[in-house]
XYZ file of C-alpha atoms in Angstrom:
694
model
C 208.042 210.170 162.162
C 204.967 207.983 162.881
C 204.204 205.436 160.530
C 200.666 204.560 159.320
C 199.408 200.924 159.289
C 200.644 200.123 155.873
C 204.227 200.917 156.793
C 204.015 199.015 159.977
C 202.441 195.920 157.988
C 205.564 196.181 155.606
C 207.958 195.973 158.479
C 206.188 193.033 159.975
C 206.019 191.249 156.786
C 209.587 191.510 155.871
C 211.486 188.728 157.493
C 214.970 188.706 158.839
C 216.179 186.412 155.981
C 214.482 188.607 153.248
C 216.223 191.769 154.971
C 219.688 190.289 154.688
C 219.194 188.865 151.101
C 217.825 192.244 149.907
C 220.651 194.187 151.471
C 223.391 191.918 150.093
C 222.007 191.953 146.428
C 222.115 195.670 145.724
C 223.357 198.822 147.569
C 220.280 200.769 148.831
C 219.103 203.929 146.955
C 217.328 206.402 149.103
C 214.833 208.906 147.699
C 215.399 212.459 148.854
C 213.585 215.736 148.328
C 215.554 218.500 146.847
C 215.641 221.142 149.534
C 216.617 224.280 147.490
C 213.846 223.677 144.855
C 211.390 223.205 147.583
C 212.515 226.245 149.544
C 213.070 228.663 146.594
C 210.881 227.315 143.730
C 208.258 225.965 146.054
C 208.154 222.691 143.898
C 208.509 219.093 145.177
C 211.252 217.545 143.138
C 212.967 214.285 144.418
C 216.193 212.388 143.525
C 217.475 208.983 144.190
C 220.863 208.487 145.494
C 222.884 205.505 146.921
C 222.781 205.812 150.654
C 226.632 206.161 151.043
C 229.215 208.666 150.556
C 228.799 212.403 151.464
C 225.075 212.957 151.262
C 224.071 216.157 152.819
C 220.465 215.669 153.952
C 218.221 216.253 156.959
C 215.801 213.651 158.172
C 212.493 214.863 159.718
C 210.986 213.376 162.799
C 207.477 214.269 163.338
C 203.911 212.796 164.123
C 201.384 212.359 161.651
C 198.175 214.422 161.671
C 194.943 213.849 159.593
C 194.438 216.455 156.763
C 192.844 216.572 153.473
C 194.960 214.456 150.903
C 197.318 216.069 148.464
C 198.765 214.226 145.518
C 202.226 215.002 144.194
C 204.623 213.590 141.509
C 208.008 213.001 142.971
C 209.620 213.026 139.608
C 211.449 209.449 140.276
C 208.799 207.298 138.911
C 205.957 207.424 141.473
C 203.324 209.572 143.090
C 202.369 209.914 146.683
C 199.109 210.791 148.493
C 199.865 212.909 151.702
C 197.519 213.043 154.563
C 199.811 213.571 157.477
C 200.720 217.151 157.040
C 199.907 220.055 154.789
C 202.134 220.200 151.750
C 202.429 224.122 152.048
C 203.554 223.475 155.782
C 206.339 221.380 154.595
C 207.454 223.664 151.826
C 207.351 226.589 154.238
C 209.622 224.305 156.738
C 212.163 223.883 153.871
C 212.363 227.530 153.319
C 213.212 227.810 157.038
C 215.905 225.024 156.869
C 217.528 226.767 153.761
C 217.999 229.713 156.040
C 219.059 227.983 159.331
C 222.668 228.682 160.523
C 223.818 225.080 160.307
C 221.322 223.462 158.004
C 221.559 225.838 155.019
C 224.110 223.951 153.303
C 222.061 220.823 153.463
C 221.067 219.589 149.865
C 218.074 217.388 150.599
C 215.351 216.342 153.036
C 214.196 212.992 153.934
C 210.531 212.640 155.022
C 208.879 209.321 154.922
C 205.418 210.607 153.632
C 207.120 211.440 150.411
C 210.317 209.537 150.238
C 208.798 206.080 150.645
C 206.968 204.546 147.472
C 203.946 202.962 149.230
C 202.613 201.700 145.951
C 205.517 199.498 145.109
C 205.543 196.641 147.812
C 209.087 195.605 147.272
C 210.622 199.159 147.235
C 208.431 199.955 150.361
C 209.656 196.819 152.307
C 213.319 197.703 151.439
C 212.953 201.140 152.468
C 211.415 200.398 155.922
C 214.057 197.976 156.606
C 216.870 200.683 155.828
C 214.760 203.130 158.166
C 217.694 202.900 160.872
C 220.354 203.411 158.279
C 218.582 206.455 156.744
C 218.349 208.255 160.136
C 221.835 207.090 161.122
C 223.361 208.595 157.920
C 221.564 211.864 158.118
C 223.714 214.942 158.751
C 220.915 216.137 161.111
C 217.698 214.817 162.503
C 215.215 217.744 162.879
C 212.103 217.152 164.962
C 209.144 218.991 164.142
C 206.360 218.303 166.718
C 203.858 220.545 165.038
C 204.577 219.713 161.388
C 200.823 218.620 161.408
C 200.029 222.353 162.123
C 197.050 222.237 159.819
C 195.248 219.428 161.839
C 196.022 221.328 165.073
C 194.122 224.394 163.557
C 191.164 222.182 162.585
C 190.437 220.210 165.722
C 189.991 223.045 168.071
C 189.134 226.785 168.172
C 191.394 227.024 171.413
C 194.287 225.695 169.408
C 193.556 228.424 166.626
C 193.587 231.020 169.563
C 196.993 229.791 171.032
C 198.598 229.405 167.628
C 197.643 232.948 166.611
C 199.287 234.050 169.854
C 202.411 232.145 168.928
C 202.510 234.197 165.500
C 202.084 237.424 167.440
C 204.888 236.627 169.880
C 207.035 234.252 167.920
C 210.259 236.231 168.228
C 209.761 236.434 172.142
C 209.064 232.555 172.100
C 211.963 231.996 169.992
C 214.417 233.704 172.392
C 212.625 232.275 175.417
C 213.206 228.699 174.197
C 216.813 229.612 173.335
C 217.082 231.046 176.887
C 218.470 234.467 175.565
C 217.697 236.635 178.586
C 219.427 239.769 177.098
C 217.198 239.634 173.953
C 214.080 239.032 175.923
C 214.906 241.879 178.345
C 215.369 244.110 175.289
C 212.024 242.877 173.842
C 210.277 243.633 177.111
C 211.504 247.170 177.148
C 210.425 247.874 173.564
C 207.041 246.469 174.250
C 206.537 248.565 177.223
C 207.453 251.540 175.216
C 205.132 250.593 172.480
C 202.151 250.479 174.739
C 203.131 253.563 176.475
C 203.868 252.103 179.838
C 205.377 255.127 182.011
C 209.196 255.561 181.632
C 209.548 255.530 185.356
C 212.650 253.548 186.510
C 210.919 252.279 189.782
C 207.605 251.252 187.831
C 209.499 249.332 185.210
C 211.854 247.701 187.825
C 208.792 246.456 189.751
C 207.167 245.317 186.525
C 209.917 243.387 184.967
C 211.815 242.103 188.098
C 209.116 241.685 190.696
C 206.132 240.452 188.887
C 205.838 237.210 186.828
C 204.876 238.989 183.414
C 208.114 239.437 182.018
C 211.419 237.654 181.493
C 212.396 236.940 185.151
C 209.012 235.556 185.867
C 208.734 233.298 182.818
C 212.284 231.737 183.436
C 212.579 231.680 187.303
C 210.571 229.941 189.812
C 209.081 232.306 192.611
C 207.299 231.513 195.804
C 204.439 233.958 196.936
C 202.293 234.312 199.915
C 199.073 232.503 199.417
C 197.051 235.437 199.213
C 199.115 236.822 196.507
C 197.250 237.851 193.273
C 199.187 239.006 190.364
C 195.932 240.895 188.784
C 195.698 242.840 191.992
C 199.359 243.612 191.757
C 199.042 244.843 188.043
C 196.133 246.925 188.800
C 197.654 248.459 191.904
C 200.842 249.266 189.997
C 198.449 250.850 187.213
C 196.628 252.888 189.704
C 199.729 254.401 191.525
C 201.774 254.901 188.274
C 202.769 258.529 187.431
C 200.662 259.919 184.738
C 203.456 262.026 183.139
C 207.072 261.086 183.592
C 210.371 261.822 182.121
C 212.403 259.051 180.201
C 214.223 256.840 182.673
C 217.790 257.395 183.264
C 218.710 253.840 182.730
C 219.513 252.977 179.246
C 218.363 249.705 177.527
C 221.922 248.368 178.108
C 221.692 249.384 181.944
C 218.496 247.410 182.219
C 219.784 244.289 180.674
C 222.761 244.338 182.648
C 220.771 244.461 185.782
C 219.228 241.080 184.819
C 218.850 238.824 187.949
C 220.955 241.155 190.165
C 217.817 240.987 192.670
C 216.039 237.731 192.317
C 213.946 235.188 194.219
C 214.305 234.160 197.722
C 215.780 231.010 196.657
C 218.999 232.371 195.495
C 221.970 232.613 197.698
C 222.529 236.363 197.159
C 219.012 237.662 198.048
C 216.896 236.520 200.909
C 213.103 237.127 201.017
C 213.729 239.922 203.349
C 216.055 241.523 200.917
C 213.539 241.405 198.025
C 210.781 242.838 200.130
C 213.044 245.739 201.294
C 213.999 246.370 197.597
C 210.225 246.261 196.530
C 209.421 248.831 199.311
C 212.285 251.040 197.916
C 211.021 251.153 194.542
C 207.388 251.211 195.613
C 206.677 253.551 198.504
C 203.032 252.907 198.783
C 200.756 254.585 201.427
C 197.945 251.940 200.929
C 197.616 249.932 204.135
C 196.875 246.670 201.998
C 199.563 246.876 199.319
C 199.256 243.675 197.149
C 203.133 243.793 196.477
C 203.776 243.043 200.155
C 202.651 239.321 199.304
C 205.128 239.014 196.413
C 207.460 236.918 198.795
C 207.100 234.819 201.744
C 208.940 236.226 204.898
C 208.869 235.341 208.562
C 207.184 238.352 209.503
C 204.509 239.094 206.891
C 203.287 242.632 206.700
C 199.659 242.767 207.786
C 197.172 242.339 204.877
C 193.515 242.300 205.230
C 191.076 241.634 202.653
C 187.374 240.966 202.176
C 186.687 237.406 201.729
C 185.085 238.217 198.493
C 187.761 240.277 197.222
C 189.510 237.445 195.439
C 186.505 236.318 193.498
C 186.249 237.724 189.958
C 189.109 239.981 190.036
C 189.198 241.679 186.758
C 191.481 244.224 185.088
C 189.986 247.664 184.981
C 190.633 250.061 182.280
C 191.718 248.862 178.786
C 195.043 250.251 179.169
C 198.771 248.911 179.464
C 197.883 246.879 182.527
C 195.522 244.760 180.495
C 197.907 244.602 177.472
C 200.699 243.158 179.933
C 198.170 240.432 181.073
C 197.046 239.610 177.627
C 200.612 239.292 176.405
C 201.744 236.993 179.355
C 198.678 234.929 178.794
C 199.508 234.426 175.104
C 203.193 233.469 175.879
C 202.242 231.002 178.530
C 199.629 229.407 176.487
C 201.928 228.909 173.562
C 204.778 227.573 175.687
C 202.405 225.073 177.484
C 200.954 224.059 174.104
C 204.606 223.352 172.756
C 205.313 221.320 175.905
C 202.160 219.230 175.207
C 203.279 218.846 171.556
C 206.824 217.610 172.740
C 205.168 215.008 175.060
C 202.661 213.831 172.134
C 205.561 213.585 169.625
C 208.093 212.164 171.915
C 205.732 209.316 173.230
C 205.342 207.336 169.954
C 207.540 204.242 169.562
C 209.108 205.125 166.210
C 210.008 208.560 167.245
C 211.638 207.321 170.465
C 213.788 205.178 168.044
C 214.418 208.217 166.053
C 215.846 210.539 168.717
C 217.714 207.648 170.287
C 219.480 207.278 166.977
C 220.309 210.963 167.070
C 221.662 210.467 170.491
C 224.500 208.582 169.088
C 225.800 211.502 166.881
C 224.246 214.243 169.121
C 222.779 215.781 166.155
C 219.159 216.503 167.060
C 217.674 219.795 166.293
C 213.985 220.830 166.874
C 211.784 223.445 165.618
C 208.155 224.606 166.015
C 206.722 225.744 162.713
C 204.258 228.023 164.619
C 206.994 230.293 165.268
C 207.811 230.742 161.553
C 206.807 234.322 160.274
C 205.323 234.486 156.872
C 205.672 237.823 154.980
C 205.985 239.076 151.542
C 209.108 241.035 152.132
C 211.504 238.378 151.119
C 211.696 235.827 148.085
C 211.493 232.902 150.455
C 208.441 234.174 152.040
C 210.047 234.813 155.396
C 211.458 237.877 157.256
C 214.267 236.319 158.862
C 215.527 239.801 160.203
C 212.651 239.478 162.652
C 214.938 237.245 164.663
C 217.756 239.684 164.817
C 220.231 237.232 163.338
C 220.920 239.244 160.129
C 220.055 236.700 157.374
C 219.654 233.497 159.259
C 217.947 231.743 162.336
C 219.076 228.940 164.636
C 216.790 225.943 165.282
C 216.795 224.803 168.890
C 219.561 222.177 169.586
C 219.114 219.358 172.107
C 222.336 218.750 173.237
C 222.189 214.940 174.928
C 225.399 215.747 176.993
C 224.864 219.279 178.136
C 226.410 219.902 181.498
C 223.310 222.045 182.707
C 221.006 218.896 182.711
C 221.368 218.191 186.150
C 220.702 221.895 187.275
C 217.708 222.158 185.128
C 216.273 218.829 186.152
C 216.407 219.761 189.781
C 215.221 223.281 189.573
C 211.892 223.957 191.378
C 208.909 224.721 189.033
C 205.913 224.347 191.426
C 205.014 223.819 194.903
C 202.297 221.612 196.487
C 202.477 223.426 199.875
C 200.543 226.375 201.146
C 202.118 229.082 199.095
C 201.223 230.459 195.619
C 203.956 229.998 193.141
C 204.916 231.555 189.755
C 204.840 229.742 186.375
C 208.396 229.457 185.108
C 207.433 228.034 181.597
C 211.004 228.168 180.493
C 212.219 225.752 183.124
C 209.135 223.452 182.553
C 209.648 223.349 178.883
C 213.162 222.164 179.109
C 212.590 219.856 182.166
C 210.069 218.190 179.725
C 212.474 217.883 177.011
C 215.162 216.337 179.298
C 212.613 213.906 180.732
C 211.133 212.697 177.510
C 214.345 212.669 175.376
C 217.259 211.731 177.920
C 215.644 209.999 180.972
C 213.173 207.429 179.924
C 213.756 203.984 181.139
C 213.483 200.807 178.993
C 210.159 200.068 180.715
C 208.696 203.554 180.111
C 209.783 203.545 176.480
C 208.303 200.179 175.651
C 204.994 200.325 177.799
C 204.423 204.071 178.414
C 204.431 204.784 174.554
C 201.941 204.995 171.666
C 201.925 202.365 168.874
C 199.417 201.569 166.216
C 200.295 197.913 166.605
C 201.665 196.277 169.834
C 204.607 194.368 168.227
C 205.972 197.703 166.986
C 207.127 198.270 170.707
C 209.520 195.495 170.357
C 210.692 196.499 166.692
C 211.232 200.266 167.817
C 212.634 199.889 171.368
C 214.472 196.608 171.542
C 217.289 197.805 169.487
C 217.919 200.706 171.856
C 218.804 198.394 174.717
C 222.135 196.693 175.090
C 220.372 194.015 177.246
C 217.813 193.010 174.598
C 218.905 194.123 171.122
C 220.173 190.635 170.329
C 216.404 189.516 170.220
C 215.941 191.400 167.034
C 216.458 189.057 163.967
C 215.281 186.034 165.554
C 212.206 184.890 163.492
C 210.891 182.509 166.134
C 210.817 185.388 168.627
C 209.621 188.022 166.333
C 206.627 185.713 165.321
C 205.597 185.464 168.932
C 205.334 189.351 169.059
C 202.161 189.375 166.935
C 199.760 190.456 169.793
C 196.739 192.874 170.346
C 196.912 193.961 173.905
C 199.517 195.620 176.396
C 198.681 192.727 178.629
C 200.361 190.448 176.027
C 203.215 192.765 176.030
C 203.740 192.771 179.599
C 203.653 188.869 179.747
C 206.215 188.701 176.996
C 208.504 190.992 178.945
C 208.100 188.886 182.097
C 209.572 185.862 180.108
C 212.891 187.322 178.969
C 213.621 190.428 180.802
C 216.461 190.592 183.346
C 215.627 190.269 186.897
C 215.804 194.004 187.828
C 213.331 194.995 184.965
C 211.097 192.339 185.964
C 210.916 193.441 189.475
C 210.548 197.000 188.490
C 207.526 196.114 186.344
C 205.965 194.302 189.253
C 206.488 197.126 191.571
C 205.199 199.684 189.018
C 202.143 197.512 188.590
C 201.500 197.863 192.480
C 202.579 201.321 193.011
C 200.433 204.061 194.688
C 198.200 205.601 192.113
C 197.974 202.452 189.856
C 194.520 201.679 188.905
C 192.697 198.366 188.457
C 194.916 196.670 191.071
C 193.839 193.151 192.027
C 190.664 193.102 189.810
C 191.624 190.879 186.929
C 193.952 187.869 186.561
C 197.042 187.870 186.188
C 197.074 190.845 188.532
C 200.801 191.416 188.193
C 200.146 192.363 184.512
C 196.557 193.895 184.289
C 196.679 197.069 186.488
C 196.912 200.520 184.703
C 200.287 201.754 185.801
C 200.522 205.280 187.007
C 203.757 206.503 185.273
C 205.434 209.039 187.284
C 209.139 209.674 188.399
C 209.625 209.572 192.197
C 212.487 211.417 193.866
C 212.785 208.469 196.378
C 215.785 206.177 195.539
C 213.617 203.175 197.080
C 210.922 203.868 194.313
C 212.697 201.462 192.051
C 214.361 198.117 192.549
C 218.129 198.781 192.962
C 217.808 202.364 193.638
C 218.351 202.035 197.311
C 220.936 199.378 198.684
C 220.927 196.801 199.917
C 218.409 195.518 197.730
C 215.733 193.209 199.014
C 216.388 190.777 196.014
C 219.177 188.785 194.705
C 219.398 190.612 191.237
C 221.883 188.287 189.840
C 219.545 185.173 190.568
C 217.352 184.502 187.770
C 215.208 182.415 190.036
C 214.417 185.697 192.095
C 211.320 186.187 189.874
C 210.096 183.825 187.361
C 206.883 183.546 185.227
C 205.161 180.037 185.677
C 202.100 178.381 184.808
C 199.947 176.385 187.279
C 199.863 172.649 186.186
C 196.298 172.101 187.733
C 194.545 175.465 186.732
C 196.783 176.484 183.885
C 196.832 180.205 185.450
C 199.983 182.143 184.948
C 201.671 183.320 188.277
C 204.971 184.925 189.222
C 207.233 183.057 191.605
C 208.972 185.760 193.912
C 211.630 185.366 196.483
C 212.467 188.502 198.524
C 215.088 188.530 201.178
C 212.475 190.012 203.645
C 208.724 190.817 203.947
C 206.260 192.242 206.475
C 202.893 190.588 207.674
C 200.286 192.835 208.968
C 199.798 191.579 212.382
C 196.221 192.592 212.898
C 195.130 190.422 210.115
C 194.083 187.508 212.660
C 192.283 189.839 215.311
C 188.471 189.762 215.515
C 188.082 193.441 215.385
C 188.791 193.462 211.647
C 186.321 190.787 210.553
C 184.723 193.553 208.360
C 188.245 193.953 206.778
C 188.308 190.216 205.880
C 184.760 190.750 204.433
C 185.779 193.791 202.443
C 188.821 191.809 201.108
C 186.518 189.048 200.137
C 184.223 191.495 198.123
C 187.345 193.008 196.340
C 189.368 189.777 195.764
C 187.007 186.898 196.402
C 185.457 186.706 192.829
C 189.219 185.716 191.545
C 189.398 182.093 190.577
C 192.736 181.651 192.430
C 190.849 182.184 195.928
C 188.798 179.559 197.764
C 185.714 181.082 199.384
C 186.737 179.793 202.953
C 190.125 181.513 202.936
C 190.923 184.240 205.626
C 192.924 186.816 203.571
C 196.275 187.849 204.744
C 197.996 191.071 203.791
C 201.928 191.145 203.545
C 204.119 194.054 202.264
C 207.428 193.623 200.236
C 209.915 196.468 199.941
C 212.289 197.351 197.230
C 215.323 197.444 199.745
C 216.239 195.272 202.594
C 215.324 196.701 205.935
C 214.236 195.026 209.501
C 212.194 197.954 210.512
C 209.008 199.513 209.324
C 207.316 202.581 210.818
C 204.484 201.783 213.091
C 201.225 203.251 212.476
C 199.646 205.011 215.508
C 195.834 205.487 215.421
C 194.811 207.282 212.206
C 198.285 208.431 211.336
C 199.149 207.231 207.830
C 202.913 206.652 207.002
C 203.831 208.206 203.738
C 206.377 205.226 203.190
C 203.427 203.284 201.738
C 202.336 205.850 199.256
C 205.033 205.406 196.667
C 206.675 202.408 194.650
C 208.891 201.463 197.510
C 206.503 198.597 198.662
C 203.995 196.348 196.969
C 201.116 194.890 198.908
C 200.078 191.262 198.367
C 196.635 189.834 199.537
C 196.260 186.195 199.937
C 196.843 183.282 201.961
C 200.126 182.353 203.916
C 198.855 178.806 204.324
C 197.952 178.269 200.569
C 200.565 180.420 199.091
C 197.962 182.037 196.803
C 198.474 185.729 196.461
C 197.271 188.800 194.101
C 198.790 192.057 193.704
C 196.394 194.268 195.848
C 196.256 197.506 198.029
C 196.669 198.310 201.665
C 192.959 198.882 202.268
C 193.257 201.683 204.679
C 194.687 203.878 201.855
C 192.313 202.835 199.047
C 188.862 202.687 200.875
C 187.063 205.304 202.908
C 185.090 202.792 204.900
C 188.107 200.837 206.051
C 189.747 204.212 206.796
C 186.871 204.639 209.328
C 187.556 201.100 210.648
C 191.196 201.980 211.216
C 190.047 204.504 213.940
C 188.642 201.753 216.030
C 192.187 200.306 216.341
C 194.528 201.676 219.145
C 197.568 200.631 216.897
C 198.527 198.659 214.041
C 201.967 197.376 212.998
C 203.748 195.079 210.548
C 206.089 191.996 211.741
C 209.204 191.629 209.951
C 210.108 188.280 208.409
C 213.196 187.036 206.534
C 212.671 185.218 203.245
C 213.798 182.017 204.709
C 210.705 182.037 206.741
C 208.774 181.351 203.820
C 211.314 179.289 201.618
C 208.583 178.410 198.908
C 208.503 182.105 197.842
C 205.263 183.865 196.998
C 203.007 182.767 194.097
C 201.284 185.837 192.799
C 198.344 185.297 190.437
C-alpha cells in the first residue's frame, strides 16, 4: 500500500496521546471486503469486525496508480472513490485469491482504498494508527506490484506490448518464477511441436541446451565468445536443419530428465571444452565459420572469420520457426524485466517497506502479478485455472525470508563486465532483485533510498523496523521536529541521533565513487546525491573490514556541531589514521590548486588565500596505501573504502570532495607530468583536534 496525501496527513495529525486514548476507549473494528462475494458474485460488500480472534483475511500490499475514479458503496455506512486501481482488476484478483492453494480458505481481504473511510476524520485517524496491527493480524500479506495494471496500460504503448506478451506466455512465466524446470522443459517441447520444429534429437538438444532461447538459457548464466551472436546461431540451425525427420526417439520424460546434464562451463561437471565437444557431436557442421563454435569460451578458440559488416543489422530470414523462437524469447524476457522493474518500484516506497518487514516477522508474504492471470469464459469465476496444470487451484509465489538458497542465488553470476558476451538469466536476476529489495536493505537504504510523499513519513515508516531507533516513535517532541520538506533535512536529523556506525556510513556514502554534487553546496556531508550500489568489497562500509579506522563505541568519533561564529553546521570527525597527498605542496601542481579553488573556493567556509590540501580517510585501519606510478590509477579509491577531504590542515576547514585525478579530465592530463605521486600516512594523534567537515 502507498497512502495518498490525505492518509499521510491523518497519520501526522494524530498525536501519540490521541493514539493511546483512542485505543484504550474501544476495541478497534476493522472494515474488510467479503472475498467470496467479490470473487463469485463480482460485488463489493464490506463487513466490520473487531480486530481480534480468528479473523481469516489477506492484507494487500501494492503501489497506487492513477486511473479514472470509481465510486462504490461499501455497505457499512460509507462510500469510497477509488483512483489507485481499476475496480475490475481488484475483483479479478479476488477471484484468483479464492482459487489459490493456501488462500482459498480466507474469508476477507483488506485493502486501504476501500477499507479506510476517508470521509470520516475520526475513523480515518483511528484506522491509520492501527495500520501496523492490521498487517500483523493478517493471515497472509499479499504483494501485488502491478495492481495498478490499468495505469500501466495507459501510460505507454510499450507497456501494452509487453503486457500482451505476459498474457500470451503467462503459464511459462508462472513456472519460470516458480523455478519449475520440469514444467518449463515440457512447455518448451510442446511449443517446438506446435510450430513444427523438426523432431530431430540433435537439433532440439542444440536449441534447448546450447542456445539462450529456452529453459536453460533463461535460468542459467552462460559466458560466450565476444563474437557470439544468437541470431546468427538461430539462422544457422534453421538453415542446416533436416527438412523431413522422424519423431525423436527421446520421450518427453527423457528430455526433461536430461535437464542440466550438460551445462555451462562454470559448473564443476562440465568444462568449456566438454561443452564444445558435445556441441560438435550434435552439430557436425562443414561450414568453416560455424556460429556455434562461439557458444563457449575455450583456451584454443576455433578459427572464426567474419566480415566486419557481418554483425550489423543481422536479421532473421524466413518467417518460420526460427523467427517464432526469437519472438517468444523476447516476449518472455521483456515480461520478466518489466516484473523486475515493478518489484523495485513497489518495494522502494516507505510504507511498502514497512509492510513487507511486518511480513518478515511471521514469514507470511506472498506475491502475485496480475498480468499473469488468464481471463476466459470457460469457468464461472472467469478464469481457466487448469491452464496452470494444478487441477483446480494455483499457487501464488511465496517469498521465504529464511530460505536456505538465498546465499547461493545472491552470489550467482548474472552478467559480466569483461570482454565476453553473456546470456541473460532472467530467472536469477528476478530472484536476486527480490532478495536485495526485501531482505538485504540496510537502515540507511530504507530511510534514504526510498520514495515518500512527505519526508517525515520516512521516520514514521522505517524507525519502527529498527531495534536501535524504534524507541523514538511516540515522542511528541521528536515527531514535531520531523516536519520537513527536503532530503537534506532528513540527513541532518539522522546525523543528530544515529549511532556512530550509521553516521560514519552516511558520511562515506555521501563521498563514495559515483556520488554526484560532492563539495558543491554546504553542508557538503549532506548535500551530495548518493550513488546507491552494493559493493562486494568489505571495506566499502564502516565496520565491514577490521580493524576499523574509528572507535565505534565512542560517541565523540563523529558529532554534528554548529560554528559559534558563522552558525555553519559541521561534522567533527576523529579517525585513527589518515593520509595526506604529499604533492599538495609542490610547485608543479599550482594548476591543481587553482582548479580546487574554482571547484571549492566559492564555499563560504574557505578564505581565498588558502592553499587547499587533500587528505584521504579509509574505513579500516591501515598503515600503507598503494602508491600511484605515473598515470596508473589504483582502483582502491574508486569505491566507498575512502573519502577525500579538500581543505586546510592549518585552518582545519574541510569539505567532502573528490580526488581530482579521477573526476576531471584536465587534471588527469596534469597527472602525466608527475613522475610519481604518493600519500603519507598519519596517525590520528598527529591531528588531535579532529577534522571539521563543512
